[in-house]
Protein backbone atom coordinates (compact mmCIF):
# COMPACT_ATOMS: atom_id res chain seq x y z
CA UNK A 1 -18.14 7.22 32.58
CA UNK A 2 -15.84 4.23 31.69
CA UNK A 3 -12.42 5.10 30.90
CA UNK A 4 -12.86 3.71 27.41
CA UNK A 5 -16.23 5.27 26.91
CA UNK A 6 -19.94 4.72 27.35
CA UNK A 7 -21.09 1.08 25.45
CA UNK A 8 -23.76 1.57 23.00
CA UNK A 9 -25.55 -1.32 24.16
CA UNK A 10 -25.14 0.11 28.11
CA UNK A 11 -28.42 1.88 29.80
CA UNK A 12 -26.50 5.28 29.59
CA UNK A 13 -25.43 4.88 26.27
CA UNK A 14 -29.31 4.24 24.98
CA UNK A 15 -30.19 7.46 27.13
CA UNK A 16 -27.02 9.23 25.70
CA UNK A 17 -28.32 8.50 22.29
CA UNK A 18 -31.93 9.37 23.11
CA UNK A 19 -30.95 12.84 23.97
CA UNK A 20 -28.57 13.46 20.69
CA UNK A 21 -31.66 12.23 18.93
CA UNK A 22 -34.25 14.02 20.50
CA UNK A 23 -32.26 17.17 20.78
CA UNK A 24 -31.06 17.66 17.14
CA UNK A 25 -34.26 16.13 15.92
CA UNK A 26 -36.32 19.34 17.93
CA UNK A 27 -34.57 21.39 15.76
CA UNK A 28 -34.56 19.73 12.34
CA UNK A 29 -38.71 19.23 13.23
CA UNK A 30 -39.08 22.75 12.92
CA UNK A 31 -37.09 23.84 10.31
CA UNK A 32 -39.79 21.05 8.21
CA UNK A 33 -42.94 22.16 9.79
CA UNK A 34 -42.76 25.16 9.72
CA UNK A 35 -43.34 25.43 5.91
CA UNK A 36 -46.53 23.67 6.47
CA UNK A 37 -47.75 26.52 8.64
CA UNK A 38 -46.23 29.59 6.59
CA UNK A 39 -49.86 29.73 4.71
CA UNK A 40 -51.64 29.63 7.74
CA UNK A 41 -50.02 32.02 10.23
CA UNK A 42 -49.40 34.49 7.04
CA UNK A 43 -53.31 34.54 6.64
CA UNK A 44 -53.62 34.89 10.70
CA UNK A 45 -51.07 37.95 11.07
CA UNK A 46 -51.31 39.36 8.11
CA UNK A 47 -47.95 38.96 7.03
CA UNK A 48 -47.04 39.61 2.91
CA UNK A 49 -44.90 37.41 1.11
CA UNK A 50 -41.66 39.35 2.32
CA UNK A 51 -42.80 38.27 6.07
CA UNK A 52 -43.22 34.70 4.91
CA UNK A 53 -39.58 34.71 3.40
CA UNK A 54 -38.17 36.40 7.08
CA UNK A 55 -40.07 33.65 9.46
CA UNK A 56 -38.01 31.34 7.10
CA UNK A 57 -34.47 33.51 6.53
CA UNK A 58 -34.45 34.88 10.42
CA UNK A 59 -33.67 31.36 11.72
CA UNK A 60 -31.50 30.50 9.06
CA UNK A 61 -29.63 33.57 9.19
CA UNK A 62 -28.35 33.04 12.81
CA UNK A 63 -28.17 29.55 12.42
CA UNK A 64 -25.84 30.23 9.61
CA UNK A 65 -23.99 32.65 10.90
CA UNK A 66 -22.78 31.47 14.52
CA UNK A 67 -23.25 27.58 13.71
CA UNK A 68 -18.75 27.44 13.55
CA UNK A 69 -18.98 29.48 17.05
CA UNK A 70 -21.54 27.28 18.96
CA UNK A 71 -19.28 23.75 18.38
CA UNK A 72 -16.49 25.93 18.99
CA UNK A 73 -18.08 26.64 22.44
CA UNK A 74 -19.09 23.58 23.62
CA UNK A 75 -15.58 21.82 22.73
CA UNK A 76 -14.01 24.98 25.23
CA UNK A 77 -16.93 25.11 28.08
CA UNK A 78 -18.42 21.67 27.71
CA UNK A 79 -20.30 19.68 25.37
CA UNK A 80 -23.60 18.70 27.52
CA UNK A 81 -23.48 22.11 29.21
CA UNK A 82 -23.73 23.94 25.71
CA UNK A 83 -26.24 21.77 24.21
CA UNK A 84 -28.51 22.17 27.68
CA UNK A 85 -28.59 25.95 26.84
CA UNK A 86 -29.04 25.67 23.34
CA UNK A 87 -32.06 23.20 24.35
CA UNK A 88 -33.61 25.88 26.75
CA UNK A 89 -32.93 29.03 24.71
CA UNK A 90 -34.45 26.94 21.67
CA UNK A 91 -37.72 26.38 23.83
CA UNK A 92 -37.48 30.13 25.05
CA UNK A 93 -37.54 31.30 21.84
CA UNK A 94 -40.33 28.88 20.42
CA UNK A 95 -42.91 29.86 23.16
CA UNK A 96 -42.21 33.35 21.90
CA UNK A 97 -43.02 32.20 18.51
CA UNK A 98 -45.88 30.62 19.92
CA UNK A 99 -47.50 33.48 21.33
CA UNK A 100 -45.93 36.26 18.54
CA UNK A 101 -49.07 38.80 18.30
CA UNK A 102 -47.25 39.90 14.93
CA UNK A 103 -45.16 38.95 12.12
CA UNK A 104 -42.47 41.36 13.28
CA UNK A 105 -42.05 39.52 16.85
CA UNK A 106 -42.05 36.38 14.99
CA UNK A 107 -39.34 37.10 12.97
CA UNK A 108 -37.32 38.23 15.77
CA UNK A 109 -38.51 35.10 18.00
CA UNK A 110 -37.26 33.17 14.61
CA UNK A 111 -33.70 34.89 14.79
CA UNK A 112 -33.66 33.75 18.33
CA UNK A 113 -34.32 30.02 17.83
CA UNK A 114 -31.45 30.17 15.24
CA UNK A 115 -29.32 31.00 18.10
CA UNK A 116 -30.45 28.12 20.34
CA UNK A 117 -29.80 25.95 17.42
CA UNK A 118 -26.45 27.22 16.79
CA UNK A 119 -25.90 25.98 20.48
CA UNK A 120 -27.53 22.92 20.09
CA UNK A 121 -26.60 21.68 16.54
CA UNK A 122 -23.37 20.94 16.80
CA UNK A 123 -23.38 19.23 20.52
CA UNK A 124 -25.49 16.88 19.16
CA UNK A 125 -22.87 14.19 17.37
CA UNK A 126 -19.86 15.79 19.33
CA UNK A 127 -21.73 14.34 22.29
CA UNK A 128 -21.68 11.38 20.80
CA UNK A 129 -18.16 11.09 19.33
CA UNK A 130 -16.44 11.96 22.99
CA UNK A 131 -18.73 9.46 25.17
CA UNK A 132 -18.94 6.51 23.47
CA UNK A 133 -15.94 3.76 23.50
CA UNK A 134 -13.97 4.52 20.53
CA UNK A 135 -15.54 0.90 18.67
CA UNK A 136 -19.25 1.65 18.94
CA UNK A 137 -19.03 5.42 18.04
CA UNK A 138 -19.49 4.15 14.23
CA UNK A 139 -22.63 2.24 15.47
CA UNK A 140 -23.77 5.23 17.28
CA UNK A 141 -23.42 8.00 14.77
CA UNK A 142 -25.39 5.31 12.28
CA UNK A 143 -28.32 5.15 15.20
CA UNK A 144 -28.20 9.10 15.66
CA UNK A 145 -28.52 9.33 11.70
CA UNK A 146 -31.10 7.10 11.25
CA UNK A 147 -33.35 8.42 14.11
CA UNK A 148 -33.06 11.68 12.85
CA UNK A 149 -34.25 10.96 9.60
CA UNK A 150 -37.22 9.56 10.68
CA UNK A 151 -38.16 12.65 12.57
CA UNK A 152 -37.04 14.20 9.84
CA UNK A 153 -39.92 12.48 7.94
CA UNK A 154 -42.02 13.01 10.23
CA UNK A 155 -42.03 16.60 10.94
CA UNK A 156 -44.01 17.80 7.82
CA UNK A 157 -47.06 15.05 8.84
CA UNK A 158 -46.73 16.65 12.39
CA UNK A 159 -46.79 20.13 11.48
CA UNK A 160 -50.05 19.48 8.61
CA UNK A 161 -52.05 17.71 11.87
CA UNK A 162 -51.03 20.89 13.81
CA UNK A 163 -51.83 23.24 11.58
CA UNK A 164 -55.52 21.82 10.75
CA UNK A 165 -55.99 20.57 14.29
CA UNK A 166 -54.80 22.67 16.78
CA UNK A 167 -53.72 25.95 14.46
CA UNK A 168 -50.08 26.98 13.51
CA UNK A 169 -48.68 28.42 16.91
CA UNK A 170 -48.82 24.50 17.58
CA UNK A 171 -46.13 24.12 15.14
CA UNK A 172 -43.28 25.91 17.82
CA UNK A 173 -45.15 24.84 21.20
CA UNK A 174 -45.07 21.43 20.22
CA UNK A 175 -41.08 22.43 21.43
CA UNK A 176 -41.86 23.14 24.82
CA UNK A 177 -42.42 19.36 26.27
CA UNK A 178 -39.54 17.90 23.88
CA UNK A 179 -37.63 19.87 24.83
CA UNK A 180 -37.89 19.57 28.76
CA UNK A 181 -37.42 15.83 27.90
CA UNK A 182 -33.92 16.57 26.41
CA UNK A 183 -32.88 18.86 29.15
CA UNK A 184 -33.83 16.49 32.01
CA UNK A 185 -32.50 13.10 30.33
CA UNK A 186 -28.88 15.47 29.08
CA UNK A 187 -28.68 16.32 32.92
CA UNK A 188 -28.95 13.17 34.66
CA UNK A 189 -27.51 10.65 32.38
CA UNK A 190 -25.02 12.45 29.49
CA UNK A 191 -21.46 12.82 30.78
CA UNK A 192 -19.48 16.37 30.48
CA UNK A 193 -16.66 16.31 28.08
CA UNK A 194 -15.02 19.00 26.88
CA UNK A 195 -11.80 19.89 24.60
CA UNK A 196 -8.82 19.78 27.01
CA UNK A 197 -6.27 21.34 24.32
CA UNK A 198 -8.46 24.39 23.19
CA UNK A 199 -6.58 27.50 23.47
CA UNK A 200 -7.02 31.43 21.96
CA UNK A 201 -9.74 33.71 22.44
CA UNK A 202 -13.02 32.65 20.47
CA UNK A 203 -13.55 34.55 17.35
CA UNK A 204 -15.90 35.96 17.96
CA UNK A 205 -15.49 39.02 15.81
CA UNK A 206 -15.58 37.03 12.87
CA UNK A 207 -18.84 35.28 13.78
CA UNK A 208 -20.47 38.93 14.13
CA UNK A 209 -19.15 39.84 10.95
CA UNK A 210 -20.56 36.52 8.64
CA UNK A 211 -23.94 37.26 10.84
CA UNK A 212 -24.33 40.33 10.12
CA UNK A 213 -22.88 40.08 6.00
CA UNK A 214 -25.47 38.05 5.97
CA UNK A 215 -28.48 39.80 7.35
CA UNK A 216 -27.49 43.00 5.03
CA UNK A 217 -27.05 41.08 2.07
CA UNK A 218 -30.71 39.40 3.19
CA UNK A 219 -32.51 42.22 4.08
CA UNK A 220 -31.20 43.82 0.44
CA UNK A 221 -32.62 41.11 -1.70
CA UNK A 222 -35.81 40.64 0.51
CA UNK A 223 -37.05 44.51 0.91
CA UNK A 224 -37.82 46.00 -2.45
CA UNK A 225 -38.87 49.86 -1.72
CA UNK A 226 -36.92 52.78 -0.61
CA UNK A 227 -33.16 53.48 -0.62
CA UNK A 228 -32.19 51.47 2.66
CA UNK A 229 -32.80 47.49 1.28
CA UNK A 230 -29.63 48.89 -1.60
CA UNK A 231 -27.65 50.37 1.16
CA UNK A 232 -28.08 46.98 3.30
CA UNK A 233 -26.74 44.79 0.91
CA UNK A 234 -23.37 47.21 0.01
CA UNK A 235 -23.08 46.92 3.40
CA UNK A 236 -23.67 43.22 3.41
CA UNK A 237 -20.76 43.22 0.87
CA UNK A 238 -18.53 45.18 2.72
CA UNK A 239 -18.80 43.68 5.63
CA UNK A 240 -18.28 40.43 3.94
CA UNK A 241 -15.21 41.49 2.76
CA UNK A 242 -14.19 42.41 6.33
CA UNK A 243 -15.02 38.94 7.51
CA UNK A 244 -12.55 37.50 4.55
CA UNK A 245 -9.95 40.03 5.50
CA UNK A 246 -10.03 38.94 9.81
CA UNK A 247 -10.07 35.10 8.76
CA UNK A 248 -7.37 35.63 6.51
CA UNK A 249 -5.38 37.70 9.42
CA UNK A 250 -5.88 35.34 12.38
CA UNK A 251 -4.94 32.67 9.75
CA UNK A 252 -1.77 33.23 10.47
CA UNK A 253 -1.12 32.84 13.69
CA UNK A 254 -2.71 35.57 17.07
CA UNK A 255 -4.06 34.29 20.27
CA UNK A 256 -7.66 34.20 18.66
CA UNK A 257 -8.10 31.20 16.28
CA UNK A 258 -9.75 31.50 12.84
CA UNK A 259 -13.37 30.61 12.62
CA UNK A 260 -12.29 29.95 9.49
CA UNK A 261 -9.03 28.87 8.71
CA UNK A 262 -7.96 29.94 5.15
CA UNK A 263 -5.67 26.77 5.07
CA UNK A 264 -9.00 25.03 4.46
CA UNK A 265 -9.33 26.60 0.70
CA UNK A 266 -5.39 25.54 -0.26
CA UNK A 267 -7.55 22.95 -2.17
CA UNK A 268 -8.63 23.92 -5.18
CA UNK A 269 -10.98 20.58 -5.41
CA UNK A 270 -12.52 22.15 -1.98
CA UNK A 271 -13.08 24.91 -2.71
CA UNK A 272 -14.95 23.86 -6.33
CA UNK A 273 -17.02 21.33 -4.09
CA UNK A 274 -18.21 23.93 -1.68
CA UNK A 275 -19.32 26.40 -4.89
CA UNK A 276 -21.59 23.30 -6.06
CA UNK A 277 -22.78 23.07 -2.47
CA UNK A 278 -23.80 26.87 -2.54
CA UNK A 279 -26.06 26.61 -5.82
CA UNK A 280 -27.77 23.33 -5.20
CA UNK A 281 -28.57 24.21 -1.89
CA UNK A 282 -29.85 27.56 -3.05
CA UNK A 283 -31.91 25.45 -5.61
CA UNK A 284 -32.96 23.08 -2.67
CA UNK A 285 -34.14 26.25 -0.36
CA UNK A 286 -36.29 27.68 -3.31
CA UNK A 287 -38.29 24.29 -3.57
CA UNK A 288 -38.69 23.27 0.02
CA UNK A 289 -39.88 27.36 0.53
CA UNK A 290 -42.28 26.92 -2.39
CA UNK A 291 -43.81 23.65 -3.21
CA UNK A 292 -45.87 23.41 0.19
CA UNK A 293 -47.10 26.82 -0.36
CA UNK A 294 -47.94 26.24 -3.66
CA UNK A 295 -49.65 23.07 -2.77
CA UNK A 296 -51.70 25.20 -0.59
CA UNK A 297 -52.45 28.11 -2.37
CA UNK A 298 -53.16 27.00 -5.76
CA UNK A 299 -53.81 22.69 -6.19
CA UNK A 300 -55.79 23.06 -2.85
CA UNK A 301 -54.16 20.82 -0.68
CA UNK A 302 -54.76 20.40 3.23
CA UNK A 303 -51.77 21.06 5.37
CA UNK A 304 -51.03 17.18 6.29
CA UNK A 305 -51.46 16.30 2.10
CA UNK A 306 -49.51 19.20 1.45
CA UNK A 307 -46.33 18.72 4.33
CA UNK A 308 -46.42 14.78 3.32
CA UNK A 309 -45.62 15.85 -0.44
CA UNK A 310 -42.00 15.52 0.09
CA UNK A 311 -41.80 12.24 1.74
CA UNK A 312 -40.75 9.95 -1.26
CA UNK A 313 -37.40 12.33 -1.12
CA UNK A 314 -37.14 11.49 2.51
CA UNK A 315 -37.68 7.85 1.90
CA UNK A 316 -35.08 7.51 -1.48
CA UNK A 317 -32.85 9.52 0.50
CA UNK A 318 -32.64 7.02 3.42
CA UNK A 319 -32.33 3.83 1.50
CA UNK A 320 -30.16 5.06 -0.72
CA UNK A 321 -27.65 7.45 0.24
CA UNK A 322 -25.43 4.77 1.42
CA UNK A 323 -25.51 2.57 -1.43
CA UNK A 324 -24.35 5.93 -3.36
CA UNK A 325 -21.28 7.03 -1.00
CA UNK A 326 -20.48 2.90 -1.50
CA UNK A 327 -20.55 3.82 -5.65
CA UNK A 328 -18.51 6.97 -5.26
CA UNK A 329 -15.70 4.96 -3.26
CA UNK A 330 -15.78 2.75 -6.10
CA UNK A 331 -16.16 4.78 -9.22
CA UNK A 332 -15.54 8.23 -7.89
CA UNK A 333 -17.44 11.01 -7.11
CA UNK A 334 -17.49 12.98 -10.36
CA UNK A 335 -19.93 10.76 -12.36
CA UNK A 336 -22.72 9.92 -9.31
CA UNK A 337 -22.67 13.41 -8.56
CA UNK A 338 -23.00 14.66 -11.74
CA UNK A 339 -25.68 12.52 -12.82
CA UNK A 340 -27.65 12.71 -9.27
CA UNK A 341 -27.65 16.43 -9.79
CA UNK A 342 -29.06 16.70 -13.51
CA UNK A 343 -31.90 14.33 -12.04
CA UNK A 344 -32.50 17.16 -9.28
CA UNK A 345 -32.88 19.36 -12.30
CA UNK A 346 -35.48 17.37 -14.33
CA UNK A 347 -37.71 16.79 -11.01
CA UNK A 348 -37.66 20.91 -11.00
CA UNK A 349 -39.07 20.84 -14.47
CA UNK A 350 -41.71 18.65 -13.73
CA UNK A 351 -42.40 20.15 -10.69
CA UNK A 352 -43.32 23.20 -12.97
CA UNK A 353 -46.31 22.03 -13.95
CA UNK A 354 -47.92 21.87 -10.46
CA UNK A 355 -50.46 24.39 -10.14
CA UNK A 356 -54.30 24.45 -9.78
CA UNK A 357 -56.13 21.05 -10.47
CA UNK A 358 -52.73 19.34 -9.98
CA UNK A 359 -53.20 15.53 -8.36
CA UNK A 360 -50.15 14.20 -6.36
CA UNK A 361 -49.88 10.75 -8.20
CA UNK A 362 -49.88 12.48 -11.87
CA UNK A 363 -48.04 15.91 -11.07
CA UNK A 364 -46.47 15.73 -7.41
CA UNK A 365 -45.07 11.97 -7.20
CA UNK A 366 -42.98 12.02 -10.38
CA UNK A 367 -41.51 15.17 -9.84
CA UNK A 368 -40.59 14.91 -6.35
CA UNK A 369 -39.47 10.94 -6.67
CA UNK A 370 -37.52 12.40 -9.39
CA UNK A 371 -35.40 14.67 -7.43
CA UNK A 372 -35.14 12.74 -4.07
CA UNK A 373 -33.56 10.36 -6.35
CA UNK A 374 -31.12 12.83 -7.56
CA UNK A 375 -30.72 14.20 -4.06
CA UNK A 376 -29.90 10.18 -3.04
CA UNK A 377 -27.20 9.66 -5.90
CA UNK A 378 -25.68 13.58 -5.03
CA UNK A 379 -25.20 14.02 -1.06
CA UNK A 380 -23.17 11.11 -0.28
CA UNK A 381 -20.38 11.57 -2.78
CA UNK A 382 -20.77 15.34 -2.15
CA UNK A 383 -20.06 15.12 1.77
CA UNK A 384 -16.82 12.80 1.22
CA UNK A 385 -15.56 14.80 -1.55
CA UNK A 386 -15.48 17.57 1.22
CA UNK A 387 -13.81 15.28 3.39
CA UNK A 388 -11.57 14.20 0.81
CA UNK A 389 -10.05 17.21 -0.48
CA UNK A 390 -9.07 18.90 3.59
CA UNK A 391 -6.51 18.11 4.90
CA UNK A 392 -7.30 15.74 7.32
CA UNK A 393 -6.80 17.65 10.45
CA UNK A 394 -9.21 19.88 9.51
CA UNK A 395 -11.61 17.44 8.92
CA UNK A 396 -14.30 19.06 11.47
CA UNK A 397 -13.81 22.27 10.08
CA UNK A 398 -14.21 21.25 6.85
CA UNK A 399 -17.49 19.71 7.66
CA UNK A 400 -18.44 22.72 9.48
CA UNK A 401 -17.56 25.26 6.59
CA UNK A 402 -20.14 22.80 4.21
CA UNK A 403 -22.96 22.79 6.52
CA UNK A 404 -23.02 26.69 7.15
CA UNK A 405 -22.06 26.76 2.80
CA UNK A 406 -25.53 25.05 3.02
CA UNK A 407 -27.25 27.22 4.93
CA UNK A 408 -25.85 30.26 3.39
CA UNK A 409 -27.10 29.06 -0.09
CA UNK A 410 -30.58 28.64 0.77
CA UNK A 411 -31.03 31.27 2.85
CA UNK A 412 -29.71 33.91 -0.33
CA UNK A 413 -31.93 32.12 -2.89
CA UNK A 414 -35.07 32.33 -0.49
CA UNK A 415 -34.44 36.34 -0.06
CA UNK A 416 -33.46 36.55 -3.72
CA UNK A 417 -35.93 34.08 -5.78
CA UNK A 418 -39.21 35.28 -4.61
CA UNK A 419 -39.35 38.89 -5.51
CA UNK A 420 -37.22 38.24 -9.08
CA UNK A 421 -40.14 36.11 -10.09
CA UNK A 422 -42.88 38.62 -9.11
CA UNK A 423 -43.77 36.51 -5.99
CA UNK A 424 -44.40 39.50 -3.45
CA UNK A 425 -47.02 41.54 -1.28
CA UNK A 426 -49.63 38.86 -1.04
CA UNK A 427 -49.18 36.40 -3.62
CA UNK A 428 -49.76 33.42 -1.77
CA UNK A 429 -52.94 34.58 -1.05
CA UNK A 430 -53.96 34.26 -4.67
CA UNK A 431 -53.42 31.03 -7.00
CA UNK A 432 -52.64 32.57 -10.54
CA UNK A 433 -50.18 35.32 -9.04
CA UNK A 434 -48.38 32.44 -7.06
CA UNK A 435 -48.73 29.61 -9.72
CA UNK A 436 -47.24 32.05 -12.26
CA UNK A 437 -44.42 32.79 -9.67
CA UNK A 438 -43.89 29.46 -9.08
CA UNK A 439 -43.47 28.16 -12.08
CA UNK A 440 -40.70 30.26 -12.96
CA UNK A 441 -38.97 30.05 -9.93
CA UNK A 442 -38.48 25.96 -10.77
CA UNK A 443 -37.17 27.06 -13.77
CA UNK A 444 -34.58 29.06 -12.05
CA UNK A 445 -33.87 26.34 -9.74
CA UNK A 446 -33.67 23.81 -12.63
CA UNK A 447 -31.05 25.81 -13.93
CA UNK A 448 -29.02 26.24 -11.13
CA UNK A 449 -28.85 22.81 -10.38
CA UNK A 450 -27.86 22.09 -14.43
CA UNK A 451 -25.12 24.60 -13.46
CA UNK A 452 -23.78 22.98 -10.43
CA UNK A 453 -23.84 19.60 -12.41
CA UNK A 454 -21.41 21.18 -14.55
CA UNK A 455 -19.13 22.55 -11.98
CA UNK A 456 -19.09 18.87 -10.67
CA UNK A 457 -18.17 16.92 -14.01
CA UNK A 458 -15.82 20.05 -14.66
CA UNK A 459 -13.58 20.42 -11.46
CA UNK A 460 -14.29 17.33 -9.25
CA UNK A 461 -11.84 14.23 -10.21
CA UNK A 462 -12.98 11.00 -10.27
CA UNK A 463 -9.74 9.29 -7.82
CA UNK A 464 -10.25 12.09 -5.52
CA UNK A 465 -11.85 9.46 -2.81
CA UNK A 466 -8.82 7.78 -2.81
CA UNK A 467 -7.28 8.60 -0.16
CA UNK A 468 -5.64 6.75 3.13
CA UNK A 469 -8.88 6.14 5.42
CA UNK A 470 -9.32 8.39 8.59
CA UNK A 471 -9.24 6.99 11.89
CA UNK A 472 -12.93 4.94 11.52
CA UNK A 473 -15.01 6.24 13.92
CA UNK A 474 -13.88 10.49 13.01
CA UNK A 475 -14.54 9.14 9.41
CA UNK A 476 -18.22 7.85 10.07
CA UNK A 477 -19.10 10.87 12.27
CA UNK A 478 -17.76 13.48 9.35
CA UNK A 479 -19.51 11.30 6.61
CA UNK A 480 -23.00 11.80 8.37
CA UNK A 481 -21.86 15.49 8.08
CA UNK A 482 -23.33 16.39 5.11
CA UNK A 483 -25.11 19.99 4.52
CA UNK A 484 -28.63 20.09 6.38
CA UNK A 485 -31.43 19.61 4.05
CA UNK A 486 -34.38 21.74 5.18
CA UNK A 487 -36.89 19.20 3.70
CA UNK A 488 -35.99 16.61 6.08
CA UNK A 489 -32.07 15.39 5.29
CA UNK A 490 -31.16 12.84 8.27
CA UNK A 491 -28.27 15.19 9.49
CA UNK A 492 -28.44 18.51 10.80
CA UNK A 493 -24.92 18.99 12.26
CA UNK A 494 -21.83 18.15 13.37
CA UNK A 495 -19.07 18.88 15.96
CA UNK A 496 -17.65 22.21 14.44
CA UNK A 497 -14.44 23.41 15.64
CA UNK A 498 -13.39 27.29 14.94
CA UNK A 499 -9.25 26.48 14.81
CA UNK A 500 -6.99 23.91 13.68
């Protein structure tokens, strides 16, 4: 590599950007197929609505949970090196989806991928950031962006023509080839960099601990019968409280670095802005869990009609994200947030009336164009006010913290929204139970998302975006950082670092 970096416009730098592309965009293609196929391979292994919500949750949950530790990793042992294995494992783990005789070895396959993407994730755009020369890193990061939304789009049309072509186990083999590609371009043309400075023992106590929070605070709200699903979640709690109490010990100073530093919160404005994060992205999990289903199950649509459903979010979302992070630095964030939000909320009230005999252009379109627009006027003025309100130095961290905020969100509200609204056992196999379900669970959501506009307009300022600018090219790479949207958003990491 150059001693100023790899040029964008250089062979390596096109195969550099090929393999950040293709490698984050493996993993964001699944999390949107998938959906698609949850009808299908539910019918196939006779899974019940509770094994639906864990093919979902298991990936999410690991994900989640060890995201912070995998960037953490490949700044210590190497960027490319990490991302390779996080590649491999990913395609490990998706042949074992592939071939799952049951839902119970799909679920654990599922857990398993969200490792390799844990690994993979957050390589992707630190890749980027430490090879290219410092002056076409903004160009690049815009490039990996943009490609990714488009497979981002393209995932749920994939996954439909999968699912009625070929059958659902399609959906995770499809993994196999990519990701071969990704592994043989990373090796032969990527460079190695790694974080020369790193220092301290990994934490990774504290990534057990969040994991594992999570999975008993999951598994509560998921399983209904018996003592143990109550038991899980108190321990879920406790343990969560034992993750809080480590991060806020190693905080302050130890040979193993926080995975979260508690200097992050000393914001009061960041920590509001990563509340809001937690309830719309709950509210954004419930739809993107629900809508394709209920597309299926009850208006009757084929797999491809039913995965294409969200593409007008997909499409607002690309055009005009940056036109609303341009606003936001004019006007502030409070106002485009707040309003992009309450538009989220009315496209979950019309989506309410989907059910059977529902038409895309009269009950789908509006709803859905509805909230991508709201999702288009929210996530860019969300993802700098996270920026804006660290402390600069803990910029990555503070990106990091969002995304797995995100995660954590969606992944509660797809364990908890289900079985409040009587969606369990096999609903999805029948359209009234489901509809019924359905239709209050958008209410829910609606809500929600009314709430989090009112956090916004309550405890975000409107000057909080100005602030000195960051160095340019850590600024572009932490704007593209926003939280992962499961439907399809553009981004799907960022480099995550576990200390200050």
């Amino acid at each position: 590599m150059d001693k100023g970096g790899i040029r964008m416009n250089s062979p390596r730098g096109r195969w550099v950007l090929l393999t950040t592309v293709l490698g984050s965009g493996m993993a964001m293609l699944d999390s949107t197929v998938v959906n698609v196929a949850l009808p299908a391979l539910g019918r196939d292994l006779g899974a019940s609505m509770s094994g639906l919500q864990w093919t979902v949750n298991a990936y999410t949950l690991t994900l989640a949970g060890l995201i912070l530790l995998g960037g953490s990793l490949g700044d210590r042992y190497g960027r490319r090196k990490i991302f390779v294995i996080g590649v491999v494992w990913f395609a490990l783990a998706s042949a074992l989806c592939g071939i799952a005789p049951n839902i119970e070895t799909l679920v654990l396959a599922r857990a398993l991928q969200g490792i390799g993407g844990a690994l993979l994730t957050p390589g992707s755009l630190a890749i980027i950031q430490s090879s290219f020369a410092r002056d076409d890193r903004p160009r690049a990061v815009g490039a990996w962006s943009g490609l990714g939304g488009v497979a981002g789009a393209v995932g749920p049309l994939l996954g439909g023509w999968l699912v009625e072509t070929a059958g659902w186990r399609w959906v995770f083999l499809i993994n196999l080839p990519l990701a071969a590609l990704v592994v043989l371009v990373a090796v032969r043309h990527v460079p190695e960099t790694r974080d020369e400075t790193a220092t301290g023992r990994f934490d990774v106590l504290g990534a057990a601990l969040a994991a594992l929070a999570l999975a008993g605070l999951t598994y509560g709200l998921i399983e209904r019968d018996g003592a143990v699903p109550p038991l899980a979640a108190a321990a879920g709690v406790a343990l969560g409280v034992a993750f809080v109490l480590v991060e806020l010990r190693r905080s302050h100073g130890g040979t193993v670095s926080a995975l979260v530093p508690v200097r992050v919160f000393a914001d009061r404005e960041f920590t509001a802005i990563n509340i809001v994060t937690l309830i719309m992205y709950a509210a954004l999990g419930v739809v993107t869990f629900l809508l394709i289903v209920e597309l299926q199950v009850a208006a009757g649509f084929s797999p491809v009609a039913a995965g294409t459903s969200m593409l007008p979010v997909m499409v607002l979302m690309l055009l005009l994200s940056p036109r609303a992070g341009e606003l936001a630095k004019r006007i502030g964030p409070r106002l485009p947030m707040t309003v992009g939000i309450l538009l989220c909320a009315a496209g979950l009230l019309l989506m309410s009336r989907v059910g059977p005999g529902a038409t895309y252009v009269r009950d789908v379109l509006p709803a859905v164009a509805l909230f991508g627009l709201g999702l288009a006027s929210a996530v860019a003025p969300l993802t700098a006010t996270v920026l804006a309100t660290a402390d600069e130095r803990y910029a990555g961290v503070a990106s990091g913290v969002n995304n797995a905020v995100a995660r954590t969100g969606g992944l509660l509200a797809v364990a908890a929204i289900p079985p409040l609204v009587g969606l369990t056992g096999a609903a999805y196999t029948s359209a009234t139970a489901f509809t019924s379900g359905f239709h209050t669970a958008m209410l829910v959501s609606s809500a929600m998302m009314v709430l989090a506009a009112l956090l916004t307009f309550v405890t975000i300022r409107s000057n909080v975006l100005r602030a000195p600018e960051r160095e340019p090219e850590r600024k572009a790479a932490c704007d593209l950082c926003a939280p992962p949207l499961e439907s399809g958003h553009p981004v799907d990491g960022s480099r995550q670092r576990t200390g200050g």
